[in-house]
Amino acid sequence: MPLRSVSAAYLAQAVDLAGNPGQQAAYNSTGNCVVLAGPGSGKTKTLVLKLARIMAEDVRAPRGAACITYSHECARELTRRLERLGLREASNLFIGTVHGFCLRHLLMPYGRLADLPVPFPLAVATQRQSEQAMKRIGDRLFGVGHPNKPMDLGRHRRSVLDRTSVAWACKEELAAWAEGYEAELRRLGLIDFDDLVIFGQRLVMEHDWALPLIKAKFPVLAVDEYQDLGVALHRIVERIVFDGGVRLFAVGDPDQSIYGFTGADGALLRELAEREDVEQVQLQLNYRSASRIVSASEMALGEVRGYQSNDLNREALIEFVQCPGGLAGQAAHAFTEIIPAALAARPGRTLGDIAILYRDYRGGNVVAEAAAVAGVNVVRVDTAAPYRNVPLTSWIEDCAAWCSGGWREARPQLRGLLDRWLGFSRGRISEAQARDESKRLTQLLWSLRVEEGLARDFVTAVRVGMLDALIATQPALIDQSEQVDCMSAALAVGGPLADLNLASLGGRDGSPLHLNLLTLHSAKGCEYDVVIMVGLDHGSFPWLNESPAALRESRRLFYVGLTRARDEIHMLYSGYVDTSNGRINRGRSPFVHELEARMEAAEGH
């Protein structure tokens, strides 16, 4: 069959799959397929090549495919890899989060027809607006300082979709809070992120007429990190695939299901994979980690998976280190001992090849302070980061990368930046308008090319030149514009990123000159030569008195941390945690204790 509209570059790379039976089977699948992919097993490469093949061989424009994933970071990586194969987001190719898919391809085109009880035009609440509305209603219902938690409210809304069910009503306070909060948002003419998926599934579940319309546009649906996406998306997938006839290609790993607090359930992926009308493929060869790390990770999980390293001869360092001084002492040890040794251990290794992982932003604060004392530049990814990565801020960063020298090697590609810009306009625009917008943006970026310069000057120029005007006309971008404001504030004089230059802004995602600081949750999908895990004390990881389900998820989180490493893992602990109620001496994490014991037994120590 002749190739159509897609570069044949994928064919050259697809040859590499022949040595891996699992990857080859996934690539050759013709019906619904679920790929259960272990850490470092090349699942993103497999997904990208499969999607390229689908676009080249299986669908004819204007029909296409939708590729959805959990986080913006995952979507960004998929976009980069697909661009290298000549594939860019277009009217017949969606690459983005489940929230973006529900907004752009379910609610915006069909929400009015379905008479959904949401305000039009759709405007997504900013994080601040959402938090304020949630607090107002909570205080009104339960009094100031009530013990109910927003996290519990969100999980209840995401996981119990039938408002007439016993499961919804049995948590009376959460149900009342949720209904009051949603009414408050509607009064303000807003919806929130959870509404996007909740109403997206309601649309496809209640309106049969929507199914052929979805299939007409996207006869193929690809889903990455399926285990993270929750029951609402699972219902959407089941409905449009098994009732609507859309073909499914899903990838994920139940062992890396670490978002239970959001309503995600890794069992849904296993359930999907075990259907008789779905081909199940397993990827078990690890291309990332040395063999000793692969074995240790499986011991930490406590489950036999049969994973093997692609490089059986590569040596690995796995270290258990007790540090005095609590978390601050652990961070100090990382900067004075581990990082210098790791940089010296391999020629060419940079700070960007090293990551420090911690449980939550409070651990990040301690590590960031130690980095400042050591004079080490960092990129921080957690809730205390100066701004959150959303499509608009990532687009600005990628424009910065192009303008600071990336234009010479087309990394990123200008055409991709232009297409992403056009995608921010939620309404339909004519071909003439698209050409005019692309020309204006090209001229703006061309004029901003510099070898050196401050990031804040660049961001200001982009905002004044085009971005602020776009935001003013697009209510659906309000939530993202909040993060653009945070970016500008961080770059302003006196801000935490005031001295950041243009090249560093463009390289904040994967900069070789910056050490990576991430929560364990944020690290999923990443890989580094050296991983340093801090705060591995009982009472911090896991927390005290975790439920059995939460404890299993904490173990999976530990497993995710270990599997980020290629060559070295350093596990740091002090044997106690300091709390507002004093010091708790519970020893190191039981996960660390079990792992060291199992490794000693296996290695004959």
Coordinates of C-alpha atoms in Angstrom, one line a residue:
M1 CA 0.0 0.0 0.0
P2 CA 1.5 3.4 -0.9
L3 CA 2.5 5.8 1.8
R4 CA 0.3 8.9 2.2
S5 CA 1.2 12.2 3.7
V6 CA 3.7 10.8 6.2
S7 CA 7.5 10.6 5.8
A8 CA 8.8 7.1 5.3
A9 CA 11.4 7.8 8.0
Y10 CA 9.5 5.4 10.3
L11 CA 10.3 2.5 8.0
A12 CA 14.0 2.8 8.6
Q13 CA 13.6 2.9 12.4
A14 CA 11.0 0.1 12.3
V15 CA 13.8 -2.3 11.2
D16 CA 15.2 -2.1 14.7
L17 CA 12.1 -3.7 16.1
A18 CA 12.8 -7.0 14.4
G19 CA 15.1 -8.1 17.2
N20 CA 12.4 -7.7 19.9
P21 CA 9.4 -10.1 19.4
G22 CA 7.2 -8.0 21.7
Q23 CA 7.9 -4.7 19.9
Q24 CA 7.5 -6.4 16.5
A25 CA 4.1 -8.0 17.5
A26 CA 2.8 -4.6 18.7
Y27 CA 4.0 -2.9 15.5
N28 CA 2.3 -5.6 13.3
S29 CA -1.0 -5.7 15.2
T30 CA -4.0 -5.0 13.1
G31 CA -6.8 -4.9 15.6
N32 CA -7.3 -3.7 19.2
C33 CA -4.0 -4.1 21.0
V34 CA -2.8 -3.5 24.6
V35 CA 0.9 -3.4 25.2
L36 CA 2.0 -4.2 28.8
A37 CA 5.4 -2.5 28.9
G38 CA 7.9 -2.8 31.6
P39 CA 10.3 0.1 32.6
G40 CA 12.8 1.0 29.9
S41 CA 11.3 -1.4 27.4
G42 CA 11.1 1.0 24.5
K43 CA 7.3 1.5 24.8
T44 CA 7.5 5.1 23.6
K45 CA 9.5 4.2 20.6
T46 CA 7.1 1.4 19.8
L47 CA 4.1 3.6 20.2
V48 CA 5.6 6.4 18.0
L49 CA 6.5 4.0 15.2
K50 CA 3.1 2.3 15.4
L51 CA 1.3 5.7 15.2
A52 CA 3.5 6.7 12.2
R53 CA 2.6 3.4 10.5
I54 CA -1.1 3.9 11.2
M55 CA -1.0 7.5 9.7
A56 CA 1.0 6.3 6.7
E57 CA -0.8 3.0 5.9
D58 CA -4.1 2.7 7.7
V59 CA -6.0 6.0 7.5
R60 CA -6.6 8.4 4.7
A61 CA -6.8 12.2 5.3
P62 CA -8.9 13.9 6.5
R63 CA -9.4 11.0 8.8
G64 CA -6.6 10.3 11.3
A65 CA -5.7 9.3 14.8
A66 CA -5.9 10.6 18.4
C67 CA -3.0 9.9 20.7
I68 CA -3.7 10.8 24.3
T69 CA -1.8 10.5 27.5
Y70 CA -1.9 11.4 31.2
S71 CA 0.5 14.3 31.6
H72 CA 1.6 17.2 29.5
E73 CA 5.2 16.1 29.9
C74 CA 4.4 12.8 28.2
A75 CA 2.5 14.5 25.4
R76 CA 5.5 16.8 24.9
E77 CA 7.9 13.9 24.5
L78 CA 5.6 12.1 22.1
T79 CA 5.3 15.3 20.0
R80 CA 9.1 15.6 19.8
R81 CA 9.6 12.1 18.7
L82 CA 6.8 12.2 16.1
E83 CA 8.1 15.4 14.6
R84 CA 11.4 13.6 13.9
L85 CA 9.4 11.2 11.8
G86 CA 7.7 14.1 9.9
L87 CA 4.5 13.9 12.0
R88 CA 3.1 17.0 13.6
E89 CA -0.2 17.7 15.3
A90 CA -2.8 18.6 12.7
S91 CA -6.5 18.5 12.2
N92 CA -6.3 14.8 11.7
L93 CA -3.7 14.0 14.4
F94 CA -4.2 14.9 18.0
I95 CA -1.3 14.5 20.4
G96 CA -2.1 15.6 24.0
T97 CA -3.6 14.9 27.3
V98 CA -7.0 13.3 28.0
H99 CA -8.2 16.7 29.3
G100 CA -7.2 18.3 26.0
F101 CA -8.9 15.6 24.0
C102 CA -12.1 15.8 25.9
L103 CA -12.1 19.6 25.5
R104 CA -11.2 19.9 21.8
H105 CA -12.7 16.8 20.3
L106 CA -15.7 15.9 22.5
L107 CA -17.1 18.9 24.4
M108 CA -16.3 21.8 22.1
P109 CA -17.8 20.2 18.9
Y110 CA -20.6 18.2 20.5
G111 CA -21.3 19.6 24.0
R112 CA -24.1 22.0 22.8
L113 CA -25.7 19.3 20.7
A114 CA -25.7 17.0 23.7
D115 CA -27.3 19.8 25.9
L116 CA -24.6 19.2 28.6
P117 CA -25.2 21.4 31.7
V118 CA -22.0 23.4 31.2
P119 CA -21.5 27.1 30.3
F120 CA -20.6 27.9 26.7
P121 CA -18.2 29.1 25.5
L122 CA -16.2 26.8 27.6
A123 CA -13.8 28.4 30.0
V124 CA -11.6 26.3 32.3
A125 CA -11.0 27.7 35.8
T126 CA -7.5 28.6 36.8
Q127 CA -6.0 26.7 39.7
R128 CA -6.5 29.7 41.9
Q129 CA -10.2 30.1 40.9
S130 CA -10.8 26.4 41.5
E131 CA -9.1 26.5 45.0
Q132 CA -11.0 29.6 46.0
A133 CA -14.4 28.2 45.0
M134 CA -13.7 24.9 46.7
K135 CA -12.7 26.7 49.9
R136 CA -15.7 29.1 49.9
I137 CA -18.2 26.2 49.6
G138 CA -16.3 24.0 52.1
D139 CA -16.3 26.8 54.7
R140 CA -20.0 27.5 54.1
L141 CA -21.0 23.9 54.5
F142 CA -18.6 22.7 57.2
G143 CA -17.2 25.8 58.9
V144 CA -13.7 27.4 58.6
G145 CA -10.9 24.9 59.2
H146 CA -13.0 21.8 58.4
P147 CA -11.0 18.5 58.1
N148 CA -12.3 17.5 54.6
K149 CA -9.5 17.6 52.0
P150 CA -9.7 18.9 48.4
M151 CA -7.8 15.8 47.3
D152 CA -10.6 13.6 48.7
L153 CA -13.2 15.7 47.0
G154 CA -11.4 15.4 43.6
R155 CA -11.0 11.6 44.0
H156 CA -14.7 11.3 44.8
R157 CA -15.7 13.3 41.7
R158 CA -13.3 11.4 39.4
S159 CA -14.0 7.8 40.6
V160 CA -17.8 7.8 41.3
L161 CA -19.4 8.8 38.0
D162 CA -23.0 7.8 38.8
R163 CA -24.4 10.5 41.0
T164 CA -27.5 8.3 41.7
S165 CA -25.4 5.5 43.1
V166 CA -24.9 4.4 46.7
A167 CA -21.2 4.9 46.3
W168 CA -21.8 8.6 45.6
A169 CA -24.3 9.2 48.4
C170 CA -22.5 7.1 51.1
K171 CA -19.9 9.9 51.4
E172 CA -22.5 12.5 52.2
E173 CA -20.2 15.4 53.0
L174 CA -18.0 14.9 50.0
A175 CA -21.1 14.6 47.7
A176 CA -22.6 17.8 49.1
W177 CA -19.3 19.6 48.8
A178 CA -18.8 18.4 45.2
E179 CA -22.3 19.5 44.2
G180 CA -21.9 22.9 45.9
Y181 CA -18.5 23.5 44.3
E182 CA -19.7 22.6 40.8
A183 CA -22.7 24.9 41.2
E184 CA -20.3 27.7 42.3
L185 CA -18.2 27.2 39.2
R186 CA -21.2 27.3 36.9
R187 CA -22.3 30.5 38.6
L188 CA -18.9 31.9 37.5
G189 CA -19.3 30.5 34.0
L190 CA -16.5 28.0 34.5
I191 CA -15.7 24.3 34.4
D192 CA -12.6 22.7 35.8
F193 CA -10.2 20.0 34.6
D194 CA -12.2 17.2 36.2
D195 CA -15.3 18.4 34.5
L196 CA -13.7 18.0 31.1
V197 CA -13.3 14.2 31.5
I198 CA -16.5 13.7 33.6
F199 CA -18.6 15.4 30.9
G200 CA -16.6 13.8 28.1
Q201 CA -17.5 10.3 29.3
R202 CA -21.1 11.4 29.9
L203 CA -21.4 12.6 26.3
V204 CA -20.2 9.3 24.8
M205 CA -22.1 7.2 27.3
E206 CA -25.5 8.9 26.8
H207 CA -25.5 9.9 23.1
D208 CA -25.1 7.1 20.5
W209 CA -25.1 9.7 17.7
A210 CA -21.7 10.9 18.9
L211 CA -19.9 7.6 18.3
P212 CA -19.9 7.6 14.5
L213 CA -18.9 11.3 14.5
I214 CA -15.9 10.5 16.6
K215 CA -15.0 7.5 14.5
A216 CA -15.3 9.5 11.3
K217 CA -12.6 11.9 12.5
F218 CA -10.4 9.5 14.5
P219 CA -10.8 5.8 13.4
V220 CA -7.8 5.0 15.6
L221 CA -7.2 5.9 19.2
A222 CA -3.8 5.5 20.8
V223 CA -3.4 5.8 24.6
D224 CA -0.1 6.1 26.4
E225 CA 0.3 5.5 30.2
Y226 CA -3.1 3.9 30.3
Q227 CA -2.7 2.9 34.0
D228 CA -2.8 6.6 35.0
L229 CA -5.9 7.7 33.3
G230 CA -8.8 6.6 35.6
V231 CA -12.3 5.2 35.4
A232 CA -13.7 8.1 33.3
L233 CA -11.3 7.6 30.5
H234 CA -11.7 3.8 30.7
R235 CA -15.4 4.2 30.1
I236 CA -14.7 6.6 27.2
V237 CA -12.3 4.0 25.7
E238 CA -14.7 1.1 26.1
R239 CA -17.6 3.0 24.6
I240 CA -15.9 4.4 21.5
V241 CA -13.9 1.3 20.9
F242 CA -16.2 -1.6 21.6
D243 CA -19.5 0.1 20.8
G244 CA -18.3 2.8 18.3
G245 CA -15.8 0.7 16.3
V246 CA -12.7 2.8 16.9
R247 CA -9.5 0.8 16.8
L248 CA -7.4 0.9 20.0
F249 CA -3.7 0.8 20.6
A250 CA -3.0 1.2 24.3
V251 CA 0.3 1.1 26.2
G252 CA 1.0 1.0 29.9
D253 CA 2.3 -0.8 33.0
P254 CA 0.1 -1.6 36.0
D255 CA 3.2 -1.8 38.2
Q256 CA 3.7 1.9 37.6
S257 CA 0.3 2.9 38.6
I258 CA 1.1 5.6 41.2
Y259 CA -1.8 8.1 40.9
G260 CA -4.4 6.3 43.1
F261 CA -5.0 9.6 44.9
T262 CA -6.4 11.0 41.6
G263 CA -8.7 8.0 41.0
A264 CA -6.4 6.1 38.7
D265 CA -6.5 2.3 38.9
G266 CA -3.9 0.0 37.2
A267 CA -6.4 -2.9 37.4
L268 CA -8.4 -1.3 34.5
L269 CA -5.4 -1.8 32.2
R270 CA -5.2 -5.5 33.1
E271 CA -9.0 -5.8 32.6
L272 CA -8.7 -4.3 29.2
A273 CA -5.7 -6.5 28.2
E274 CA -7.6 -9.7 29.2
R275 CA -10.5 -9.1 26.8
E276 CA -10.9 -11.7 24.1
D277 CA -11.3 -9.1 21.4
V278 CA -7.9 -7.4 22.4
E279 CA -4.5 -8.7 21.5
Q280 CA -2.1 -8.5 24.5
V281 CA 1.6 -7.9 23.9
Q282 CA 4.3 -7.8 26.6
L283 CA 7.6 -5.9 26.5
Q284 CA 10.1 -7.4 28.9
L285 CA 13.5 -6.4 27.6
N286 CA 14.9 -3.3 29.5
Y287 CA 17.1 -1.1 27.3
R288 CA 17.7 1.5 30.1
S289 CA 19.1 -0.1 33.2
A290 CA 22.0 -2.3 33.9
S291 CA 21.1 -5.9 34.8
R292 CA 21.8 -5.5 38.5
I293 CA 19.4 -2.6 38.6
V294 CA 16.7 -4.5 36.8
S295 CA 17.0 -7.4 39.3
A296 CA 17.0 -5.0 42.3
S297 CA 13.9 -3.2 41.0
E298 CA 12.0 -6.5 40.6
M299 CA 13.0 -7.4 44.2
A300 CA 11.7 -4.0 45.4
L301 CA 8.4 -4.6 43.6
G302 CA 8.1 -8.0 45.3
E303 CA 6.7 -9.6 42.1
V304 CA 8.3 -11.8 39.5
R305 CA 8.0 -10.2 36.1
G306 CA 10.8 -11.8 34.2
Y307 CA 12.4 -8.6 33.0
Q308 CA 15.9 -8.7 31.5
S309 CA 18.5 -6.1 30.8
N310 CA 19.6 -5.6 27.2
D311 CA 23.1 -5.1 28.5
L312 CA 24.0 -8.0 30.8
N313 CA 27.7 -6.9 31.1
R314 CA 27.2 -3.4 32.2
E315 CA 28.2 -2.7 35.8
A316 CA 26.0 -0.9 38.2
L317 CA 26.4 0.8 41.6
I318 CA 23.6 0.3 44.1
E319 CA 24.2 2.0 47.4
F320 CA 22.4 2.2 50.8
V321 CA 23.6 5.2 52.8
Q322 CA 22.6 6.3 56.3
C323 CA 23.2 10.0 56.8
P324 CA 23.1 11.9 60.1
G325 CA 21.2 15.2 60.1
G326 CA 17.9 14.1 58.6
L327 CA 16.8 15.2 55.2
A328 CA 19.2 18.2 55.2
G329 CA 22.1 15.9 56.0
Q330 CA 21.1 13.5 53.2
A331 CA 20.9 16.4 50.7
A332 CA 24.3 17.7 51.9
H333 CA 25.9 14.2 51.4
A334 CA 24.4 14.1 47.9
F335 CA 26.1 17.4 46.9
T336 CA 29.5 16.9 48.7
E337 CA 30.0 13.2 48.0
I338 CA 27.7 11.5 45.5
I339 CA 27.4 14.0 42.7
P340 CA 31.2 14.9 42.4
A341 CA 32.0 11.2 42.3
A342 CA 29.3 10.5 39.8
L343 CA 30.5 13.2 37.5
A344 CA 34.1 12.0 37.7
A345 CA 33.1 8.3 37.1
R346 CA 32.3 8.7 33.5
P347 CA 33.8 11.1 30.9
G348 CA 31.2 13.4 29.4
R349 CA 28.7 12.9 32.2
T350 CA 26.9 16.2 33.1
L351 CA 24.6 17.4 35.9
G352 CA 21.7 16.8 33.5
D353 CA 22.4 13.0 33.7
I354 CA 21.8 13.1 37.5
A355 CA 18.5 13.3 39.4
I356 CA 17.6 13.7 43.0
L357 CA 14.1 12.3 43.8
Y358 CA 12.0 13.0 46.8
R359 CA 8.5 12.3 48.1
D360 CA 6.9 15.8 47.9
Y361 CA 7.7 19.5 47.5
R362 CA 8.8 19.8 51.1
G363 CA 11.7 17.4 50.4
G364 CA 12.4 19.5 47.3
N365 CA 12.7 22.6 49.4
V366 CA 15.4 21.1 51.5
V367 CA 17.3 19.7 48.5
A368 CA 17.0 23.1 46.6
E369 CA 18.5 24.9 49.7
A370 CA 21.4 22.5 49.6
A371 CA 21.9 23.0 45.9
A372 CA 22.0 26.8 46.5
V373 CA 24.7 26.3 49.2
A374 CA 26.7 24.1 46.8
G375 CA 26.3 26.6 43.9
V376 CA 24.6 24.0 41.7
N377 CA 22.0 25.1 39.1
V378 CA 18.9 23.0 39.2
V379 CA 15.7 22.4 37.2
R380 CA 12.9 21.6 39.7
V381 CA 9.7 19.7 38.8
D382 CA 7.2 19.7 41.7
T383 CA 4.3 21.8 43.0
A384 CA 6.8 24.4 44.4
A385 CA 8.4 25.0 41.0
P386 CA 8.2 28.6 39.8
Y387 CA 5.6 27.7 37.2
R388 CA 3.9 24.6 36.0
N389 CA 4.4 23.1 32.6
V390 CA 1.3 23.5 30.4
P391 CA 1.1 23.6 26.6
L392 CA 1.6 27.3 26.5
T393 CA 4.7 27.5 28.8
S394 CA 6.2 24.5 27.0
W395 CA 5.7 26.1 23.7
I396 CA 7.4 29.3 25.0
E397 CA 10.4 27.1 26.2
D398 CA 10.6 25.4 22.8
C399 CA 10.5 28.7 21.0
A400 CA 13.3 29.9 23.2
A401 CA 15.3 26.7 22.2
W402 CA 14.8 27.5 18.5
C403 CA 15.7 31.2 18.9
S404 CA 18.8 30.5 20.9
G405 CA 20.5 28.4 18.2
G406 CA 18.1 25.5 17.6
W407 CA 17.1 27.0 14.3
R408 CA 20.4 25.8 12.8
E409 CA 19.5 22.1 13.3
A410 CA 15.7 22.5 13.2
R411 CA 15.5 21.3 16.8
P412 CA 12.7 22.0 17.5
Q413 CA 11.2 22.3 14.1
L414 CA 9.8 25.7 13.2
R415 CA 6.9 24.0 11.4
G416 CA 6.0 22.2 14.6
L417 CA 6.1 25.5 16.6
L418 CA 3.8 27.1 14.0
D419 CA 1.3 24.1 14.1
R420 CA 1.2 24.1 17.9
W421 CA 0.5 27.9 17.8
L422 CA -2.4 27.4 15.4
G423 CA -3.7 24.6 17.6
F424 CA -4.1 27.1 20.5
S425 CA -7.0 28.7 18.6
R426 CA -9.9 26.6 19.6
G427 CA -12.2 27.8 16.9
R428 CA -12.0 27.1 13.2
I429 CA -9.7 29.4 11.3
S430 CA -9.5 29.7 7.5
E431 CA -6.5 28.7 5.5
A432 CA -5.8 32.4 4.8
Q433 CA -5.9 33.2 8.5
A434 CA -3.6 30.2 9.3
R435 CA -1.1 31.4 6.7
D436 CA -1.2 35.0 8.1
E437 CA -0.7 33.8 11.6
S438 CA 2.2 31.5 10.6
K439 CA 3.8 34.3 8.7
R440 CA 3.5 36.7 11.7
L441 CA 4.9 34.2 14.1
T442 CA 7.8 33.3 11.8
Q443 CA 8.7 36.9 11.5
L444 CA 8.5 37.4 15.3
L445 CA 10.7 34.4 16.1
W446 CA 13.1 35.2 13.4
S447 CA 13.6 38.7 14.9
L448 CA 14.2 37.2 18.3
R449 CA 17.1 34.9 17.4
V450 CA 20.1 35.8 19.6
E451 CA 23.1 33.9 20.8
E452 CA 22.8 35.4 24.3
G453 CA 20.1 37.3 26.1
L454 CA 17.9 37.2 29.2
A455 CA 14.9 34.9 29.1
R456 CA 12.6 37.6 30.5
D457 CA 13.2 39.9 27.6
F458 CA 12.3 37.0 25.2
V459 CA 9.1 36.1 27.0
T460 CA 8.0 39.7 27.2
A461 CA 8.6 40.1 23.5
V462 CA 6.6 36.9 22.6
R463 CA 3.7 38.0 24.9
V464 CA 3.6 41.6 23.5
G465 CA 4.1 40.4 20.0
M466 CA 1.4 37.8 19.8
L467 CA 0.6 35.6 22.8
D468 CA -1.3 38.0 25.0
A469 CA -3.6 38.9 22.2
L470 CA -4.4 35.2 21.6
I471 CA -5.1 34.6 25.3
A472 CA -7.5 37.5 25.4
T473 CA -9.6 35.9 22.6
Q474 CA -9.6 32.3 23.9
P475 CA -11.5 31.7 27.2
A476 CA -10.4 28.0 27.1
L477 CA -6.8 29.2 27.7
I478 CA -7.4 31.1 30.9
D479 CA -6.1 28.3 33.1
Q480 CA -2.9 28.1 31.0
S481 CA -2.4 31.9 31.0
E482 CA -2.1 31.8 34.8
Q483 CA 1.0 29.7 34.3
V484 CA 2.4 32.1 31.7
D485 CA 2.0 34.9 34.3
C486 CA 3.8 32.7 36.8
M487 CA 6.6 32.2 34.3
S488 CA 6.9 36.0 33.7
A489 CA 6.9 36.6 37.5
A490 CA 9.7 34.0 38.0
L491 CA 11.8 35.6 35.3
A492 CA 11.3 39.2 36.5
V493 CA 13.9 41.1 38.4
G494 CA 14.0 39.7 41.9
G495 CA 12.3 36.5 40.8
P496 CA 13.8 33.0 41.4
L497 CA 14.7 32.7 37.7
A498 CA 15.7 36.4 37.1
D499 CA 19.2 35.5 35.8
L500 CA 18.0 32.8 33.5
N501 CA 19.3 33.2 29.9
L502 CA 17.4 32.4 26.7
A503 CA 19.3 29.1 26.1
S504 CA 18.7 27.9 29.6
L505 CA 15.0 28.7 29.3
G506 CA 14.9 26.6 26.1
G507 CA 16.8 23.8 27.8
R508 CA 15.0 23.7 31.1
D509 CA 13.6 20.3 30.0
G510 CA 16.7 18.2 29.8
S511 CA 19.4 20.8 30.3
P512 CA 23.0 19.3 30.6
L513 CA 24.0 22.2 32.9
H514 CA 21.2 21.7 35.5
L515 CA 20.8 19.1 38.1
N516 CA 17.3 17.5 38.0
L517 CA 15.1 17.8 41.1
L518 CA 11.9 15.9 40.9
T519 CA 9.2 14.3 43.0
L520 CA 9.0 10.5 42.5
H521 CA 5.7 11.0 40.8
S522 CA 7.1 13.6 38.4
A523 CA 10.0 11.3 37.6
K524 CA 7.9 8.6 35.9
G525 CA 8.8 8.5 32.3
C526 CA 12.2 10.0 32.9
E527 CA 15.6 8.3 32.9
Y528 CA 19.0 9.3 34.2
D529 CA 22.5 7.8 34.5
V530 CA 22.4 8.4 38.3
V531 CA 19.4 8.5 40.6
I532 CA 19.7 9.7 44.2
M533 CA 16.6 9.0 46.3
V534 CA 16.4 10.9 49.6
G535 CA 14.0 10.8 52.5
L536 CA 13.7 7.0 52.6
D537 CA 12.8 6.9 56.2
H538 CA 9.8 5.1 57.8
G539 CA 7.3 7.8 58.5
S540 CA 8.2 9.6 55.3
F541 CA 8.3 6.8 52.8
P542 CA 5.9 5.2 53.4
W543 CA 3.9 7.5 55.7
L544 CA 2.9 6.1 59.0
N545 CA -0.4 4.1 59.1
E546 CA -0.9 3.9 55.4
S547 CA -3.9 1.7 54.3
P548 CA -3.0 -1.6 52.5
A549 CA -3.9 0.0 49.2
A550 CA -1.9 3.1 49.8
L551 CA 1.1 0.9 51.0
R552 CA 1.0 -1.0 47.8
E553 CA 1.0 2.2 45.8
S554 CA 3.9 3.5 47.9
R555 CA 5.8 0.3 47.0
R556 CA 5.1 0.9 43.3
L557 CA 6.3 4.5 43.7
F558 CA 9.6 3.2 45.2
Y559 CA 9.8 0.8 42.2
V560 CA 9.3 3.7 39.8
G561 CA 12.2 5.6 41.5
L562 CA 14.6 2.7 41.1
T563 CA 13.7 2.1 37.5
R564 CA 14.7 5.6 36.4
A565 CA 18.4 4.7 36.8
R566 CA 20.7 3.5 34.1
D567 CA 24.0 3.0 36.1
E568 CA 23.7 4.1 39.7
I569 CA 21.2 4.2 42.5
H570 CA 21.9 5.8 45.8
M571 CA 19.3 5.4 48.6
L572 CA 19.6 7.8 51.4
Y573 CA 18.0 7.7 54.9
S574 CA 18.6 8.8 58.4
G575 CA 16.5 6.4 60.4
Y576 CA 14.1 9.0 61.7
V577 CA 11.9 11.9 60.6
D578 CA 11.3 15.2 62.2
T579 CA 7.7 16.3 62.5
S580 CA 5.7 19.1 64.2
N581 CA 5.2 16.7 67.1
G582 CA 8.9 15.9 67.5
R583 CA 11.3 13.3 66.1
I584 CA 9.9 9.9 65.1
N585 CA 12.5 7.1 65.2
R586 CA 11.0 4.3 63.1
G587 CA 14.2 3.4 61.2
R588 CA 14.7 3.4 57.5
S589 CA 11.9 2.6 55.0
P590 CA 10.8 -1.0 55.1
F591 CA 11.1 -1.0 51.3
V592 CA 14.9 -0.2 51.7
H593 CA 15.3 -2.8 54.4
E594 CA 13.6 -5.6 52.4
L595 CA 15.5 -4.7 49.2
E596 CA 18.9 -4.8 50.9
A597 CA 18.1 -8.1 52.5
R598 CA 16.9 -9.7 49.3
M599 CA 19.9 -8.4 47.4
E600 CA 22.3 -9.8 50.0
A601 CA 20.5 -13.2 49.8
A602 CA 20.5 -13.3 46.0
E603 CA 24.2 -12.2 45.7
G604 CA 25.3 -14.6 48.5
H605 CA 26.5 -11.9 51.0

